[in-house]
Amino acid sequence: MNELLLALAAGGAVGLTLGALGAGGAIIAVPALIYLLGFTPAEATTASLLVVSLTSLTALYAHARSGAVRWRAGLLFAAAGLLPAAAAGILATRLPAALLTAAFALVAAVAAVRMLRPATPTGTDAVRPGRAAAAGAGLGALTGLLGVGGGFLAVPALVAVLAFELRAAVATSLLVVSTNSLVALGARGGTAGAVDWAVVGPFAAAAILGAWDGKRLGAKLPDAVVRRVFAGVLLTVALVMLVDALR
């Protein structure tokens, strides 16, 4: 019963985060699966991809209904990351757990710093194909390697590289997250059968429901508050996981 309650609580937090921020679901999912529910890093990253895929698709639908998604830029990001996500997903199953944990912590810290840096949004739909493709490829590789959707890097990239306003970046990142996660999950098909569905099922269900509330919550918060909260969560998770990796 305790395990079920933990799965529901953690899943709800993942959904709220993805719905409000368009990112960060795996930042909560992976540590929760490891430290609260006893998954190994490899099991946690595979389960995280499943949960984030389903939840991000739900959140994407909610944001698309309001017209906030910039489909052209999102599709370019996603297309550039498909092959890197698949290749890195295969590689991840062969790497030591401590290395994956340390890499996850480092990437989360870098993303937090980027979110705290000021950007100059243009509010236009202009897409810089070269930058978008390069950023998308990098995000795809990180998705496959670390079991993250890539949203916690897609949002800063869309803001800093393509000068999106934060609301558009949040909505568009969900398209990138869902695409990259599904591809990376497919590349790990051989390990998906080891997922503990008694835990992951309730976890995913709570996350999907939480995504709807997260979308409404995010619409009520000022952009500056969203940035600071997002960066604070990332830095906290990065510190905890880095300490664990170095023990």
mmCIF file with all atom_site columns, N, CA and C in Angstrom, residues 47-71:
data_model
loop_
_atom_site.group_PDB
_atom_site.id
_atom_site.type_symbol
_atom_site.label_atom_id
_atom_site.label_alt_id
_atom_site.label_comp_id
_atom_site.label_asym_id
_atom_site.label_entity_id
_atom_site.label_seq_id
_atom_site.pdbx_PDB_ins_code
_atom_site.Cartn_x
_atom_site.Cartn_y
_atom_site.Cartn_z
_atom_site.occupancy
_atom_site.B_iso_or_equiv
_atom_site.pdbx_formal_charge
_atom_site.auth_seq_id
_atom_site.auth_comp_id
_atom_site.auth_asym_id
_atom_site.auth_atom_id
_atom_site.pdbx_PDB_model_num
ATOM 1  N N  . ALA A 1 47 ? 11.352 3.139  -17.342 1.00 0.00 ? 47 ALA A N  1
ATOM 2  C CA . ALA A 1 47 ? 10.008 3.434  -16.847 1.00 0.00 ? 47 ALA A CA 1
ATOM 3  C C  . ALA A 1 47 ? 9.681  4.918  -17.006 1.00 0.00 ? 47 ALA A C  1
ATOM 4  N N  . SER A 1 48 ? 10.688 5.766  -16.794 1.00 0.00 ? 48 SER A N  1
ATOM 5  C CA . SER A 1 48 ? 10.488 7.205  -16.943 1.00 0.00 ? 48 SER A CA 1
ATOM 6  C C  . SER A 1 48 ? 10.093 7.571  -18.365 1.00 0.00 ? 48 SER A C  1
ATOM 7  N N  . LEU A 1 49 ? 10.723 6.935  -19.342 1.00 0.00 ? 49 LEU A N  1
ATOM 8  C CA . LEU A 1 49 ? 10.383 7.206  -20.736 1.00 0.00 ? 49 LEU A CA 1
ATOM 9  C C  . LEU A 1 49 ? 8.928  6.855  -21.028 1.00 0.00 ? 49 LEU A C  1
ATOM 10 N N  . LEU A 1 50 ? 8.474  5.747  -20.463 1.00 0.00 ? 50 LEU A N  1
ATOM 11 C CA . LEU A 1 50 ? 7.083  5.340  -20.658 1.00 0.00 ? 50 LEU A CA 1
ATOM 12 C C  . LEU A 1 50 ? 6.130  6.361  -20.043 1.00 0.00 ? 50 LEU A C  1
ATOM 13 N N  . VAL A 1 51 ? 6.393  6.741  -18.804 1.00 0.00 ? 51 VAL A N  1
ATOM 14 C CA . VAL A 1 51 ? 5.530  7.688  -18.098 1.00 0.00 ? 51 VAL A CA 1
ATOM 15 C C  . VAL A 1 51 ? 5.533  9.053  -18.787 1.00 0.00 ? 51 VAL A C  1
ATOM 16 N N  . VAL A 1 52 ? 6.731  9.526  -19.126 1.00 0.00 ? 52 VAL A N  1
ATOM 17 C CA . VAL A 1 52 ? 6.845  10.850 -19.739 1.00 0.00 ? 52 VAL A CA 1
ATOM 18 C C  . VAL A 1 52 ? 6.198  10.869 -21.124 1.00 0.00 ? 52 VAL A C  1
ATOM 19 N N  . SER A 1 53 ? 6.316  9.774  -21.874 1.00 0.00 ? 53 SER A N  1
ATOM 20 C CA . SER A 1 53 ? 5.684  9.716  -23.196 1.00 0.00 ? 53 SER A CA 1
ATOM 21 C C  . SER A 1 53 ? 4.180  9.917  -23.082 1.00 0.00 ? 53 SER A C  1
ATOM 22 N N  . LEU A 1 54 ? 3.549  9.151  -22.206 1.00 0.00 ? 54 LEU A N  1
ATOM 23 C CA . LEU A 1 54 ? 2.097  9.227  -22.055 1.00 0.00 ? 54 LEU A CA 1
ATOM 24 C C  . LEU A 1 54 ? 1.656  10.578 -21.505 1.00 0.00 ? 54 LEU A C  1
ATOM 25 N N  . THR A 1 55 ? 2.396  11.072 -20.512 1.00 0.00 ? 55 THR A N  1
ATOM 26 C CA . THR A 1 55 ? 1.998  12.322 -19.867 1.00 0.00 ? 55 THR A CA 1
ATOM 27 C C  . THR A 1 55 ? 2.210  13.519 -20.781 1.00 0.00 ? 55 THR A C  1
ATOM 28 N N  . SER A 1 56 ? 3.323  13.537 -21.512 1.00 0.00 ? 56 SER A N  1
ATOM 29 C CA . SER A 1 56 ? 3.600  14.673 -22.391 1.00 0.00 ? 56 SER A CA 1
ATOM 30 C C  . SER A 1 56 ? 2.602  14.746 -23.546 1.00 0.00 ? 56 SER A C  1
ATOM 31 N N  . LEU A 1 57 ? 2.162  13.584 -24.029 1.00 0.00 ? 57 LEU A N  1
ATOM 32 C CA . LEU A 1 57 ? 1.131  13.587 -25.072 1.00 0.00 ? 57 LEU A CA 1
ATOM 33 C C  . LEU A 1 57 ? -0.172 14.181 -24.542 1.00 0.00 ? 57 LEU A C  1
ATOM 34 N N  . THR A 1 58 ? -0.512 13.853 -23.298 1.00 0.00 ? 58 THR A N  1
ATOM 35 C CA . THR A 1 58 ? -1.710 14.417 -22.681 1.00 0.00 ? 58 THR A CA 1
ATOM 36 C C  . THR A 1 58 ? -1.580 15.927 -22.522 1.00 0.00 ? 58 THR A C  1
ATOM 37 N N  . ALA A 1 59 ? -0.426 16.380 -22.011 1.00 0.00 ? 59 ALA A N  1
ATOM 38 C CA . ALA A 1 59 ? -0.202 17.812 -21.814 1.00 0.00 ? 59 ALA A CA 1
ATOM 39 C C  . ALA A 1 59 ? -0.134 18.547 -23.151 1.00 0.00 ? 59 ALA A C  1
ATOM 40 N N  . LEU A 1 60 ? 0.447  17.899 -24.177 1.00 0.00 ? 60 LEU A N  1
ATOM 41 C CA . LEU A 1 60 ? 0.518  18.512 -25.504 1.00 0.00 ? 60 LEU A CA 1
ATOM 42 C C  . LEU A 1 60 ? -0.882 18.779 -26.037 1.00 0.00 ? 60 LEU A C  1
ATOM 43 N N  . TYR A 1 61 ? -1.771 17.833 -25.878 1.00 0.00 ? 61 TYR A N  1
ATOM 44 C CA . TYR A 1 61 ? -3.152 18.012 -26.333 1.00 0.00 ? 61 TYR A CA 1
ATOM 45 C C  . TYR A 1 61 ? -3.803 19.207 -25.630 1.00 0.00 ? 61 TYR A C  1
ATOM 46 N N  . ALA A 1 62 ? -3.551 19.320 -24.313 1.00 0.00 ? 62 ALA A N  1
ATOM 47 C CA . ALA A 1 62 ? -4.148 20.426 -23.569 1.00 0.00 ? 62 ALA A CA 1
ATOM 48 C C  . ALA A 1 62 ? -3.628 21.771 -24.057 1.00 0.00 ? 62 ALA A C  1
ATOM 49 N N  . HIS A 1 63 ? -2.325 21.869 -24.323 1.00 0.00 ? 63 HIS A N  1
ATOM 50 C CA . HIS A 1 63 ? -1.749 23.130 -24.802 1.00 0.00 ? 63 HIS A CA 1
ATOM 51 C C  . HIS A 1 63 ? -2.134 23.412 -26.250 1.00 0.00 ? 63 HIS A C  1
ATOM 52 N N  . ALA A 1 64 ? -2.246 22.372 -27.066 1.00 0.00 ? 64 ALA A N  1
ATOM 53 C CA . ALA A 1 64 ? -2.608 22.562 -28.472 1.00 0.00 ? 64 ALA A CA 1
ATOM 54 C C  . ALA A 1 64 ? -4.011 23.138 -28.601 1.00 0.00 ? 64 ALA A C  1
ATOM 55 N N  . ARG A 1 65 ? -4.892 22.784 -27.707 1.00 0.00 ? 65 ARG A N  1
ATOM 56 C CA . ARG A 1 65 ? -6.260 23.308 -27.746 1.00 0.00 ? 65 ARG A CA 1
ATOM 57 C C  . ARG A 1 65 ? -6.290 24.821 -27.566 1.00 0.00 ? 65 ARG A C  1
ATOM 58 N N  . SER A 1 66 ? -5.273 25.363 -26.875 1.00 0.00 ? 66 SER A N  1
ATOM 59 C CA . SER A 1 66 ? -5.222 26.814 -26.670 1.00 0.00 ? 66 SER A CA 1
ATOM 60 C C  . SER A 1 66 ? -4.409 27.525 -27.752 1.00 0.00 ? 66 SER A C  1
ATOM 61 N N  . GLY A 1 67 ? -3.866 26.752 -28.708 1.00 0.00 ? 67 GLY A N  1
ATOM 62 C CA . GLY A 1 67 ? -3.131 27.340 -29.820 1.00 0.00 ? 67 GLY A CA 1
ATOM 63 C C  . GLY A 1 67 ? -1.732 27.796 -29.488 1.00 0.00 ? 67 GLY A C  1
ATOM 64 N N  . ALA A 1 68 ? -1.160 27.297 -28.384 1.00 0.00 ? 68 ALA A N  1
ATOM 65 C CA . ALA A 1 68 ? 0.150  27.775 -27.941 1.00 0.00 ? 68 ALA A CA 1
ATOM 66 C C  . ALA A 1 68 ? 1.323  27.038 -28.587 1.00 0.00 ? 68 ALA A C  1
ATOM 67 N N  . VAL A 1 69 ? 1.075  25.889 -29.222 1.00 0.00 ? 69 VAL A N  1
ATOM 68 C CA . VAL A 1 69 ? 2.158  25.075 -29.782 1.00 0.00 ? 69 VAL A CA 1
ATOM 69 C C  . VAL A 1 69 ? 2.630  25.656 -31.117 1.00 0.00 ? 69 VAL A C  1
ATOM 70 N N  . ARG A 1 70 ? 3.922  25.817 -31.287 1.00 0.00 ? 70 ARG A N  1
ATOM 71 C CA . ARG A 1 70 ? 4.498  26.246 -32.565 1.00 0.00 ? 70 ARG A CA 1
ATOM 72 C C  . ARG A 1 70 ? 4.993  24.993 -33.281 1.00 0.00 ? 70 ARG A C  1
ATOM 73 N N  . TRP A 1 71 ? 4.142  24.471 -34.113 1.00 0.00 ? 71 TRP A N  1
ATOM 74 C CA . TRP A 1 71 ? 4.341  23.149 -34.690 1.00 0.00 ? 71 TRP A CA 1
ATOM 75 C C  . TRP A 1 71 ? 5.580  23.070 -35.581 1.00 0.00 ? 71 TRP A C  1
#
